[in-house]
Amino acid sequence: MAVPATMQLPLPQGAEPARIAGGLNPGLASWMPLQSRVGEAGTLGTVVVLGATGMAGMLAVQNASLLGAAQIVGAGRDPAGLERAAQSGATPVALTGDRETDAAALAAAFDGRPPSLILDFVWGPPAEAMFAALARRGLHEDSADIAYVQIGAAAGPEASVPAALLRSRRIQIRGSGAGSAPIAAIIAQLPAYMQLIADGRVHIPTRTFPLSHIADAWNTAQDSGPRVVIVPG
């Protein structure tokens, strides 16, 4: 998330620079749409994090909890990542890659109560499973008011959206990124989020490497787990 090159912000007192560096970008990826949803709806209700096993997804679970989500569903494929999501308060859903199986598991996790917000870090086939899980059946009164926010595309750049879903439920699909919010609004959130990291209210597991070991850092960063941060040396 780019900010003006000349901008400088002081770190909160006692903050660990590596944790700020490791957590600010992936944390804001969900903090901004979560804040927006609270402003729109007044509450979060059920939040689904699709791709909860990576760093950004793990922080999305923490952020949703901080902002008062009634329920958090964390979906992904990596068992260790799902365990971390569960420890942060999410109901874990293990994705298999089979759309029907995954749709059933997702639907079971929110137990007939439509989610308020879906944060999608993966897109591709998992998004299609999510759309299937949201399908409405019958002509009963529908209370859904769903915001679907597309943030990342780790599972593929394209996903098919069923026309029937758009016709049968109140759902908005939009993206979140550097161009989706005013730069001033993004900058305004930086001090508050840095303070959350400094206070330990948002936990950022990090692993530091000196610049002289950049190759080792790059290889380590390919694995899910602590955020890799490069430091001088």
Coordinates of N, CA and C in Angstrom, one line a residue:
M1 N 0.9 -1.2 0.0 CA 0.0 0.0 0.0 C 0.9 1.2 0.0
A2 N 1.0 1.9 -1.1 CA 1.9 3.0 -1.2 C 1.5 4.3 -0.5
V3 N 2.4 5.0 0.1 CA 2.2 6.3 0.7 C 3.2 7.2 0.2
P4 N 3.0 8.5 0.2 CA 4.0 9.5 -0.3 C 5.4 9.2 0.3
A5 N 6.4 9.3 -0.6 CA 7.8 9.0 -0.2 C 8.3 10.0 0.9
T6 N 7.8 11.2 0.9 CA 8.3 12.2 1.9 C 7.6 12.1 3.2
M7 N 6.5 11.3 3.3 CA 5.8 11.3 4.6 C 6.6 10.5 5.7
Q8 N 6.6 11.1 6.9 CA 7.2 10.5 8.0 C 6.3 10.5 9.2
L9 N 6.2 9.3 9.8 CA 5.3 9.2 11.0 C 6.2 8.6 12.1
P10 N 6.1 9.2 13.3 CA 6.9 8.7 14.4 C 6.3 7.4 14.9
L11 N 7.2 6.5 15.3 CA 6.7 5.2 15.9 C 6.2 5.5 17.3
P12 N 5.1 4.7 17.7 CA 4.7 4.9 19.1 C 5.8 4.5 20.1
Q13 N 5.7 5.1 21.2 CA 6.8 4.9 22.3 C 6.8 3.4 22.6
G14 N 8.0 2.8 22.6 CA 8.1 1.4 23.0 C 7.8 0.4 21.9
A15 N 7.5 0.9 20.7 CA 7.2 0.0 19.6 C 8.4 -0.7 19.1
E16 N 8.3 -2.0 18.7 CA 9.4 -2.7 18.0 C 9.3 -2.4 16.5
P17 N 10.3 -1.8 15.9 CA 10.2 -1.4 14.5 C 9.9 -2.6 13.6
A18 N 10.5 -3.8 13.9 CA 10.3 -4.9 13.1 C 8.8 -5.4 13.0
R19 N 8.1 -5.3 14.2 CA 6.7 -5.6 14.2 C 5.9 -4.6 13.4
I20 N 6.2 -3.4 13.5 CA 5.5 -2.4 12.8 C 5.7 -2.6 11.3
A21 N 7.0 -2.8 10.9 CA 7.3 -3.1 9.5 C 6.6 -4.4 9.0
G22 N 6.5 -5.4 9.8 CA 5.9 -6.6 9.4 C 4.4 -6.6 9.4
G23 N 3.8 -5.8 10.2 CA 2.3 -5.9 10.3 C 1.5 -4.8 9.7
L24 N 2.1 -3.7 9.4 CA 1.3 -2.5 9.0 C 0.6 -2.8 7.6
N25 N 1.3 -3.2 6.6 CA 0.7 -3.4 5.3 C -0.4 -4.6 5.3
P26 N 0.0 -5.8 5.8 CA -1.0 -6.8 5.8 C -2.2 -6.6 6.8
G27 N -1.9 -5.8 7.9 CA -3.0 -5.5 8.8 C -4.0 -4.5 8.3
L28 N -3.5 -3.5 7.6 CA -4.4 -2.5 7.0 C -5.2 -3.0 5.9
A29 N -4.8 -4.1 5.3 CA -5.5 -4.7 4.2 C -6.9 -5.1 4.6
S30 N -7.1 -5.5 5.9 CA -8.4 -5.8 6.4 C -9.0 -4.7 7.3
W31 N -8.1 -4.0 8.0 CA -8.6 -3.0 8.9 C -9.4 -1.9 8.2
M32 N -9.0 -1.5 7.0 CA -9.8 -0.5 6.3 C -11.2 -1.0 5.9
P33 N -11.4 -2.1 5.3 CA -12.7 -2.6 5.0 C -13.6 -2.9 6.2
L34 N -12.9 -3.4 7.3 CA -13.6 -3.7 8.5 C -14.2 -2.3 9.1
Q35 N -13.3 -1.3 9.1 CA -13.7 0.0 9.6 C -14.9 0.5 8.8
S36 N -14.8 0.4 7.5 CA -15.8 0.8 6.6 C -17.1 0.1 6.8
R37 N -17.1 -1.2 7.1 CA -18.3 -1.9 7.3 C -19.0 -1.5 8.6
V38 N -18.2 -1.3 9.6 CA -18.7 -0.8 10.9 C -19.4 0.6 10.7
G39 N -18.8 1.4 9.9 CA -19.4 2.7 9.6 C -20.7 2.6 8.8
E40 N -20.8 1.6 7.9 CA -22.0 1.4 7.1 C -23.1 0.7 7.9
A41 N -22.8 -0.3 8.6 CA -23.8 -1.1 9.3 C -24.0 -0.9 10.8
G42 N -23.0 -0.2 11.4 CA -23.0 0.0 12.8 C -22.5 -1.2 13.6
T43 N -22.4 -2.3 13.0 CA -21.9 -3.5 13.7 C -21.3 -4.5 12.6
L44 N -20.6 -5.5 13.1 CA -19.9 -6.4 12.2 C -20.7 -7.7 12.0
G45 N -21.4 -8.2 13.0 CA -22.1 -9.5 12.8 C -21.1 -10.6 12.5
T46 N -21.4 -11.4 11.6 CA -20.5 -12.5 11.2 C -19.5 -12.1 10.1
V47 N -18.2 -12.3 10.4 CA -17.2 -12.0 9.4 C -16.5 -13.3 8.9
V48 N -16.4 -13.4 7.6 CA -15.8 -14.6 7.1 C -14.4 -14.1 6.5
V49 N -13.4 -14.8 6.8 CA -12.0 -14.5 6.3 C -11.7 -15.7 5.4
L50 N -11.7 -15.5 4.1 CA -11.4 -16.5 3.1 C -9.9 -16.3 2.8
G51 N -9.1 -17.3 3.3 CA -7.7 -17.2 3.2 C -7.1 -16.8 4.5
A52 N -7.6 -17.4 5.6 CA -7.2 -17.0 7.0 C -5.9 -17.5 7.4
T53 N -5.2 -18.3 6.6 CA -4.0 -19.0 7.0 C -2.7 -18.2 6.7
G54 N -2.8 -17.2 5.9 CA -1.6 -16.3 5.7 C -1.6 -15.2 6.7
M55 N -0.5 -14.4 6.6 CA -0.4 -13.3 7.6 C -1.5 -12.3 7.5
A56 N -1.9 -11.9 6.3 CA -2.9 -10.9 6.2 C -4.2 -11.5 6.7
G57 N -4.5 -12.8 6.4 CA -5.7 -13.4 6.9 C -5.7 -13.5 8.4
M58 N -4.6 -13.9 9.0 CA -4.5 -14.0 10.4 C -4.8 -12.7 11.1
L59 N -4.2 -11.6 10.5 CA -4.4 -10.3 11.1 C -5.9 -9.9 10.9
A60 N -6.5 -10.3 9.8 CA -7.9 -10.0 9.6 C -8.8 -10.6 10.7
V61 N -8.4 -11.8 11.1 CA -9.2 -12.4 12.2 C -9.0 -11.6 13.5
Q62 N -7.7 -11.2 13.8 CA -7.5 -10.4 15.0 C -8.2 -9.0 14.9
N63 N -8.2 -8.4 13.7 CA -8.8 -7.1 13.5 C -10.3 -7.2 13.7
A64 N -10.9 -8.2 13.2 CA -12.4 -8.4 13.3 C -12.8 -8.6 14.7
S65 N -12.0 -9.3 15.5 CA -12.2 -9.5 16.9 C -12.1 -8.2 17.7
L66 N -11.1 -7.4 17.4 CA -10.9 -6.1 18.0 C -12.1 -5.2 17.8
L67 N -12.7 -5.3 16.6 CA -13.8 -4.4 16.2 C -15.1 -4.9 16.5
G68 N -15.2 -6.1 17.3 CA -16.4 -6.5 17.9 C -17.3 -7.5 17.0
A69 N -16.6 -8.2 16.1 CA -17.4 -9.2 15.3 C -18.1 -10.2 16.2
A70 N -19.4 -10.5 15.9 CA -20.1 -11.4 16.7 C -19.6 -12.9 16.5
Q71 N -19.2 -13.2 15.3 CA -18.6 -14.5 14.9 C -17.6 -14.2 13.8
I72 N -16.5 -15.0 13.9 CA -15.5 -15.0 12.8 C -15.3 -16.4 12.3
V73 N -15.4 -16.5 11.0 CA -15.1 -17.8 10.3 C -13.8 -17.6 9.5
G74 N -12.9 -18.5 9.8 CA -11.6 -18.4 9.1 C -11.4 -19.7 8.2
A75 N -11.3 -19.5 6.9 CA -11.2 -20.6 6.0 C -9.9 -20.6 5.3
G76 N -9.3 -21.8 5.1 CA -8.1 -22.0 4.4 C -7.7 -23.4 4.3
R77 N -6.5 -23.7 3.7 CA -6.1 -25.1 3.5 C -5.0 -25.5 4.4
D78 N -4.1 -24.6 4.9 CA -3.0 -25.0 5.7 C -3.4 -25.3 7.1
P79 N -3.2 -26.5 7.6 CA -3.6 -26.9 9.0 C -3.0 -26.0 10.1
A80 N -1.7 -25.7 9.9 CA -1.1 -24.8 11.0 C -1.7 -23.5 11.0
G81 N -1.9 -22.9 9.8 CA -2.5 -21.6 9.7 C -4.0 -21.6 10.3
L82 N -4.7 -22.7 10.0 CA -6.1 -22.8 10.6 C -6.0 -22.8 12.1
E83 N -5.0 -23.5 12.6 CA -4.8 -23.6 14.1 C -4.5 -22.2 14.7
R84 N -3.7 -21.4 14.0 CA -3.4 -20.0 14.4 C -4.7 -19.2 14.4
A85 N -5.5 -19.4 13.3 CA -6.8 -18.6 13.2 C -7.7 -19.0 14.3
A86 N -7.8 -20.3 14.7 CA -8.6 -20.7 15.8 C -8.2 -20.1 17.1
Q87 N -6.8 -20.0 17.3 CA -6.3 -19.5 18.5 C -6.6 -18.0 18.6
S88 N -6.8 -17.3 17.5 CA -7.2 -15.9 17.5 C -8.7 -15.7 17.6
G89 N -9.5 -16.8 17.7 CA -10.9 -16.6 17.9 C -11.8 -17.0 16.7
A90 N -11.2 -17.5 15.7 CA -12.0 -17.9 14.5 C -12.6 -19.3 14.6
T91 N -13.7 -19.5 14.0 CA -14.2 -20.9 13.7 C -13.5 -21.4 12.5
P92 N -12.6 -22.4 12.5 CA -11.8 -22.8 11.4 C -12.6 -23.6 10.4
V93 N -12.4 -23.4 9.1 CA -13.0 -24.2 8.1 C -11.9 -24.7 7.1
A94 N -11.7 -26.0 7.1 CA -10.6 -26.5 6.2 C -11.1 -26.7 4.8
L95 N -10.5 -26.0 3.9 CA -10.9 -26.1 2.5 C -10.2 -27.3 1.8
T96 N -10.8 -28.0 0.9 CA -10.3 -29.1 0.3 C -9.9 -28.9 -1.2
G97 N -10.5 -27.9 -1.8 CA -10.4 -27.7 -3.2 C -11.6 -28.2 -4.0
D98 N -12.4 -29.0 -3.4 CA -13.7 -29.5 -4.0 C -14.8 -28.4 -3.7
R99 N -15.4 -27.9 -4.8 CA -16.3 -26.7 -4.6 C -17.5 -27.1 -3.7
E100 N -18.1 -28.3 -4.0 CA -19.3 -28.6 -3.3 C -19.0 -28.9 -1.8
T101 N -17.9 -29.6 -1.6 CA -17.5 -29.9 -0.2 C -17.2 -28.7 0.5
D102 N -16.5 -27.8 -0.1 CA -16.1 -26.5 0.6 C -17.3 -25.6 0.8
A103 N -18.2 -25.6 -0.2 CA -19.4 -24.8 0.0 C -20.2 -25.3 1.2
A104 N -20.4 -26.6 1.3 CA -21.1 -27.1 2.4 C -20.5 -26.8 3.8
A105 N -19.1 -26.9 3.8 CA -18.4 -26.6 5.1 C -18.6 -25.1 5.4
L106 N -18.5 -24.3 4.5 CA -18.6 -22.8 4.7 C -20.0 -22.5 5.2
A107 N -21.0 -23.0 4.5 CA -22.4 -22.8 4.9 C -22.7 -23.3 6.3
A108 N -22.1 -24.5 6.6 CA -22.3 -25.0 8.0 C -21.7 -24.1 9.1
A109 N -20.6 -23.5 8.7 CA -19.9 -22.7 9.7 C -20.7 -21.4 10.1
F110 N -21.5 -20.8 9.2 CA -22.3 -19.7 9.6 C -23.8 -20.1 9.8
D111 N -24.1 -21.4 9.7 CA -25.3 -22.0 10.2 C -26.6 -21.3 9.9
G112 N -26.7 -21.0 8.6 CA -27.9 -20.4 8.1 C -28.1 -18.9 8.3
R113 N -27.1 -18.3 9.1 CA -27.1 -16.9 9.4 C -26.2 -16.2 8.4
P114 N -26.7 -15.4 7.4 CA -25.8 -14.9 6.4 C -24.8 -14.0 7.0
P115 N -23.5 -14.1 6.5 CA -22.5 -13.2 7.1 C -22.7 -11.8 6.7
S116 N -22.2 -10.9 7.5 CA -22.3 -9.5 7.2 C -21.1 -9.0 6.3
L117 N -20.0 -9.6 6.5 CA -18.8 -9.2 5.7 C -17.9 -10.4 5.4
I118 N -17.5 -10.5 4.1 CA -16.5 -11.5 3.7 C -15.3 -10.8 3.2
L119 N -14.2 -11.2 3.8 CA -12.9 -10.6 3.4 C -12.1 -11.7 2.6
D120 N -12.0 -11.5 1.3 CA -11.4 -12.6 0.4 C -10.0 -12.3 0.0
F121 N -9.1 -13.1 0.5 CA -7.7 -12.9 0.2 C -7.2 -13.8 -0.9
V122 N -8.1 -14.6 -1.4 CA -7.6 -15.7 -2.3 C -8.3 -15.7 -3.7
W123 N -9.6 -15.4 -3.8 CA -10.3 -15.4 -5.0 C -10.3 -16.7 -5.7
G124 N -10.4 -16.8 -7.0 CA -10.4 -18.1 -7.7 C -11.4 -19.1 -7.2
P125 N -11.1 -20.4 -7.2 CA -12.1 -21.4 -6.8 C -12.6 -21.3 -5.4
P126 N -11.8 -20.9 -4.4 CA -12.4 -20.7 -3.1 C -13.5 -19.7 -3.1
A127 N -13.4 -18.6 -3.9 CA -14.5 -17.6 -4.0 C -15.7 -18.2 -4.6
E128 N -15.6 -19.1 -5.6 CA -16.7 -19.7 -6.2 C -17.4 -20.7 -5.2
A129 N -16.6 -21.3 -4.3 CA -17.2 -22.1 -3.2 C -18.0 -21.2 -2.3
M130 N -17.4 -20.1 -2.0 CA -18.1 -19.1 -1.1 C -19.4 -18.6 -1.7
F131 N -19.4 -18.3 -3.0 CA -20.7 -17.9 -3.7 C -21.7 -19.0 -3.6
A132 N -21.3 -20.3 -3.7 CA -22.2 -21.4 -3.6 C -22.8 -21.5 -2.2
A133 N -21.9 -21.2 -1.2 CA -22.4 -21.3 0.2 C -23.4 -20.2 0.5
L134 N -23.3 -19.1 -0.2 CA -24.2 -18.0 0.0 C -25.6 -18.2 -0.7
A135 N -25.7 -19.2 -1.6 CA -26.9 -19.3 -2.4 C -28.1 -19.4 -1.5
R136 N -29.2 -18.7 -2.0 CA -30.4 -18.7 -1.3 C -31.4 -19.7 -1.9
R137 N -32.1 -20.4 -1.1 CA -33.0 -21.4 -1.6 C -34.4 -21.1 -0.9
G138 N -35.4 -21.1 -1.7 CA -36.7 -20.8 -1.2 C -37.1 -19.4 -1.3
L139 N -38.4 -19.1 -1.0 CA -38.9 -17.7 -1.1 C -39.1 -17.1 0.3
H140 N -38.5 -17.6 1.3 CA -38.7 -17.0 2.6 C -38.1 -15.6 2.7
E141 N -38.5 -14.8 3.6 CA -37.9 -13.5 3.8 C -36.4 -13.6 4.1
D142 N -35.6 -12.8 3.4 CA -34.2 -12.9 3.5 C -33.6 -11.6 4.2
S143 N -32.9 -11.9 5.3 CA -32.3 -10.8 6.1 C -30.9 -10.4 5.7
A144 N -30.4 -11.0 4.6 CA -29.0 -10.8 4.2 C -28.7 -9.4 3.8
D145 N -27.6 -8.9 4.3 CA -27.0 -7.6 3.8 C -25.5 -7.8 3.9
I146 N -25.0 -8.4 2.7 CA -23.6 -8.9 2.7 C -22.7 -8.0 1.9
A147 N -21.6 -7.7 2.5 CA -20.5 -7.0 1.8 C -19.4 -8.0 1.5
Y148 N -19.1 -8.2 0.3 CA -18.0 -9.1 -0.2 C -16.9 -8.3 -0.7
V149 N -15.7 -8.3 0.0 CA -14.6 -7.5 -0.3 C -13.5 -8.3 -0.8
Q150 N -13.1 -8.1 -2.1 CA -12.0 -8.8 -2.7 C -10.7 -8.1 -2.5
I151 N -9.7 -8.8 -1.8 CA -8.5 -8.1 -1.4 C -7.3 -8.7 -2.1
G152 N -7.3 -10.1 -2.2 CA -6.1 -10.7 -2.9 C -6.6 -11.8 -3.8
A153 N -5.6 -12.3 -4.6 CA -6.0 -13.3 -5.6 C -4.9 -14.5 -5.6
A154 N -4.6 -15.0 -4.4 CA -3.6 -16.0 -4.3 C -4.0 -17.3 -4.9
A155 N -5.3 -17.6 -5.0 CA -5.8 -18.8 -5.6 C -6.2 -18.7 -7.1
G156 N -6.1 -17.5 -7.6 CA -6.4 -17.3 -9.1 C -7.0 -15.9 -9.3
P157 N -6.7 -15.4 -10.5 CA -7.2 -14.0 -10.8 C -8.6 -13.9 -11.2
E158 N -9.3 -15.0 -11.5 CA -10.7 -15.0 -11.9 C -11.6 -15.9 -11.1
A159 N -12.9 -15.5 -11.0 CA -13.9 -16.3 -10.3 C -15.2 -16.0 -10.9
S160 N -16.0 -17.0 -11.1 CA -17.3 -16.9 -11.7 C -18.4 -16.5 -10.7
V161 N -19.1 -15.4 -10.9 CA -20.1 -15.0 -9.9 C -21.5 -15.4 -10.5
P162 N -22.3 -16.3 -9.8 CA -23.6 -16.7 -10.3 C -24.6 -15.6 -10.3
A163 N -25.2 -15.5 -11.5 CA -26.2 -14.4 -11.6 C -27.4 -14.6 -10.6
A164 N -27.7 -15.8 -10.3 CA -28.8 -16.0 -9.4 C -28.5 -15.5 -8.0
L165 N -27.2 -15.5 -7.6 CA -26.8 -15.0 -6.3 C -27.1 -13.5 -6.2
L166 N -26.7 -12.8 -7.3 CA -26.9 -11.3 -7.3 C -28.4 -10.9 -7.3
R167 N -29.2 -11.8 -7.9 CA -30.6 -11.5 -8.0 C -31.4 -11.8 -6.7
S168 N -30.9 -12.8 -6.0 CA -31.7 -13.3 -4.9 C -31.2 -12.9 -3.5
R169 N -30.1 -12.2 -3.4 CA -29.7 -11.7 -2.1 C -29.2 -10.3 -2.2
R170 N -29.2 -9.6 -1.1 CA -28.7 -8.3 -1.0 C -27.2 -8.4 -0.7
I171 N -26.4 -8.3 -1.8 CA -24.9 -8.5 -1.7 C -24.2 -7.5 -2.5
Q172 N -23.2 -6.9 -2.0 CA -22.3 -6.0 -2.7 C -20.9 -6.6 -2.8
I173 N -20.4 -6.6 -4.1 CA -19.0 -7.2 -4.3 C -18.1 -6.0 -4.7
R174 N -17.1 -5.8 -3.9 CA -16.2 -4.7 -4.3 C -14.8 -5.1 -3.9
G175 N -13.8 -4.3 -4.3 CA -12.4 -4.5 -4.1 C -11.9 -3.6 -3.0
S176 N -10.8 -4.0 -2.4 CA -10.1 -3.2 -1.5 C -8.6 -3.2 -1.8
G177 N -8.0 -2.0 -2.0 CA -6.6 -1.9 -2.4 C -6.2 -0.4 -2.3
A178 N -5.0 -0.1 -2.8 CA -4.5 1.2 -2.8 C -5.4 2.2 -3.5
G179 N -6.2 1.8 -4.5 CA -7.0 2.7 -5.3 C -8.4 2.7 -4.8
S180 N -8.8 1.9 -3.8 CA -10.2 1.9 -3.4 C -10.6 2.8 -2.3
A181 N -9.6 3.5 -1.7 CA -9.9 4.4 -0.6 C -8.9 5.6 -0.8
P182 N -9.4 6.8 -0.4 CA -8.5 8.0 -0.6 C -7.2 7.8 0.2
I183 N -6.1 8.2 -0.3 CA -4.8 8.1 0.3 C -4.9 8.7 1.7
A184 N -5.6 9.9 1.8 CA -5.7 10.6 3.1 C -6.3 9.7 4.1
A185 N -7.3 8.9 3.7 CA -8.0 8.0 4.7 C -7.1 6.9 5.1
I186 N -6.3 6.4 4.2 CA -5.3 5.3 4.6 C -4.3 5.9 5.6
I187 N -3.7 7.0 5.2 CA -2.7 7.6 6.1 C -3.3 7.9 7.5
A188 N -4.6 8.3 7.6 CA -5.2 8.7 8.8 C -5.2 7.5 9.8
Q189 N -5.3 6.3 9.2 CA -5.4 5.0 10.0 C -4.0 4.5 10.5
L190 N -2.9 5.0 9.9 CA -1.6 4.5 10.2 C -1.2 4.7 11.7
P191 N -1.4 5.9 12.3 CA -0.9 6.0 13.7 C -1.7 5.1 14.7
A192 N -3.0 5.0 14.4 CA -3.9 4.2 15.3 C -3.5 2.7 15.2
Y193 N -3.2 2.2 14.0 CA -2.9 0.8 13.8 C -1.5 0.5 14.3
M194 N -0.6 1.4 14.1 CA 0.7 1.2 14.7 C 0.6 1.2 16.2
Q195 N -0.2 1.9 16.9 CA -0.4 1.9 18.3 C -0.9 0.5 18.7
L196 N -1.9 0.0 18.0 CA -2.4 -1.4 18.3 C -1.3 -2.4 18.3
I197 N -0.4 -2.3 17.3 CA 0.7 -3.2 17.2 C 1.7 -3.0 18.4
A198 N 2.0 -1.7 18.7 CA 2.9 -1.4 19.8 C 2.3 -1.9 21.2
D199 N 1.0 -1.8 21.3 CA 0.4 -2.2 22.6 C 0.2 -3.7 22.7
G200 N 0.5 -4.4 21.6 CA 0.3 -5.9 21.6 C -1.1 -6.3 21.4
R201 N -2.0 -5.4 21.1 CA -3.4 -5.8 20.9 C -3.6 -6.5 19.6
V202 N -2.7 -6.2 18.6 CA -2.5 -6.9 17.4 C -1.1 -7.6 17.5
H203 N -1.1 -8.9 17.4 CA 0.1 -9.7 17.5 C 0.7 -10.0 16.2
I204 N 1.9 -9.5 16.0 CA 2.6 -9.7 14.7 C 3.8 -10.6 14.9
P205 N 3.7 -11.9 14.6 CA 4.9 -12.8 14.7 C 5.9 -12.4 13.5
T206 N 7.1 -12.1 13.9 CA 8.1 -11.7 12.9 C 9.4 -12.6 13.0
R207 N 10.1 -12.6 11.9 CA 11.5 -13.1 11.9 C 12.3 -12.2 11.1
T208 N 13.4 -11.7 11.7 CA 14.3 -10.8 11.0 C 15.5 -11.4 10.4
F209 N 15.9 -10.8 9.3 CA 17.1 -11.3 8.6 C 17.9 -10.0 8.2
P210 N 19.3 -10.1 8.4 CA 20.1 -8.9 7.9 C 20.1 -8.9 6.4
L211 N 20.3 -7.7 5.9 CA 20.3 -7.5 4.4 C 21.3 -8.5 3.8
S212 N 22.4 -8.8 4.5 CA 23.4 -9.6 3.9 C 22.9 -11.1 3.7
H213 N 21.8 -11.4 4.3 CA 21.2 -12.8 4.2 C 19.9 -12.7 3.4
I214 N 19.8 -11.8 2.4 CA 18.6 -11.6 1.7 C 18.0 -12.9 1.0
A215 N 19.0 -13.7 0.6 CA 18.5 -15.0 -0.1 C 17.8 -15.9 0.9
D216 N 18.4 -16.0 2.1 CA 17.7 -16.8 3.1 C 16.4 -16.3 3.5
A217 N 16.3 -14.9 3.6 CA 15.0 -14.3 3.9 C 14.0 -14.6 2.8
W218 N 14.4 -14.5 1.6 CA 13.5 -14.7 0.5 C 12.9 -16.2 0.5
N219 N 13.8 -17.1 0.8 CA 13.4 -18.5 0.8 C 12.4 -18.7 2.0
T220 N 12.7 -18.1 3.1 CA 11.9 -18.3 4.3 C 10.5 -17.7 4.1
A221 N 10.5 -16.6 3.4 CA 9.2 -15.9 3.2 C 8.2 -16.7 2.3
Q222 N 8.7 -17.7 1.6 CA 7.8 -18.5 0.8 C 6.8 -19.4 1.7
D223 N 7.2 -19.6 2.9 CA 6.4 -20.4 3.8 C 5.5 -19.5 4.6
S224 N 4.3 -20.1 4.9 CA 3.4 -19.3 5.9 C 4.0 -19.4 7.3
G225 N 3.8 -18.4 8.0 CA 4.4 -18.3 9.3 C 4.8 -16.9 9.7
P226 N 5.8 -16.7 10.6 CA 6.1 -15.4 10.9 C 6.5 -14.5 9.7
R227 N 6.2 -13.2 9.8 CA 6.5 -12.3 8.8 C 8.0 -12.0 8.7
V228 N 8.5 -12.1 7.5 CA 10.0 -11.9 7.4 C 10.2 -10.4 7.2
V229 N 11.1 -9.9 8.0 CA 11.5 -8.4 7.9 C 13.0 -8.3 7.8
I230 N 13.4 -7.5 6.8 CA 14.8 -7.3 6.5 C 15.3 -6.1 7.3
V231 N 16.5 -6.3 8.0 CA 17.1 -5.2 8.8 C 18.5 -5.0 8.3
P232 N 19.0 -3.8 8.7 CA 20.4 -3.5 8.2 C 21.4 -4.6 8.8
G233 N 22.5 -4.8 8.0 CA 23.5 -5.7 8.5 C 24.0 -6.7 7.4

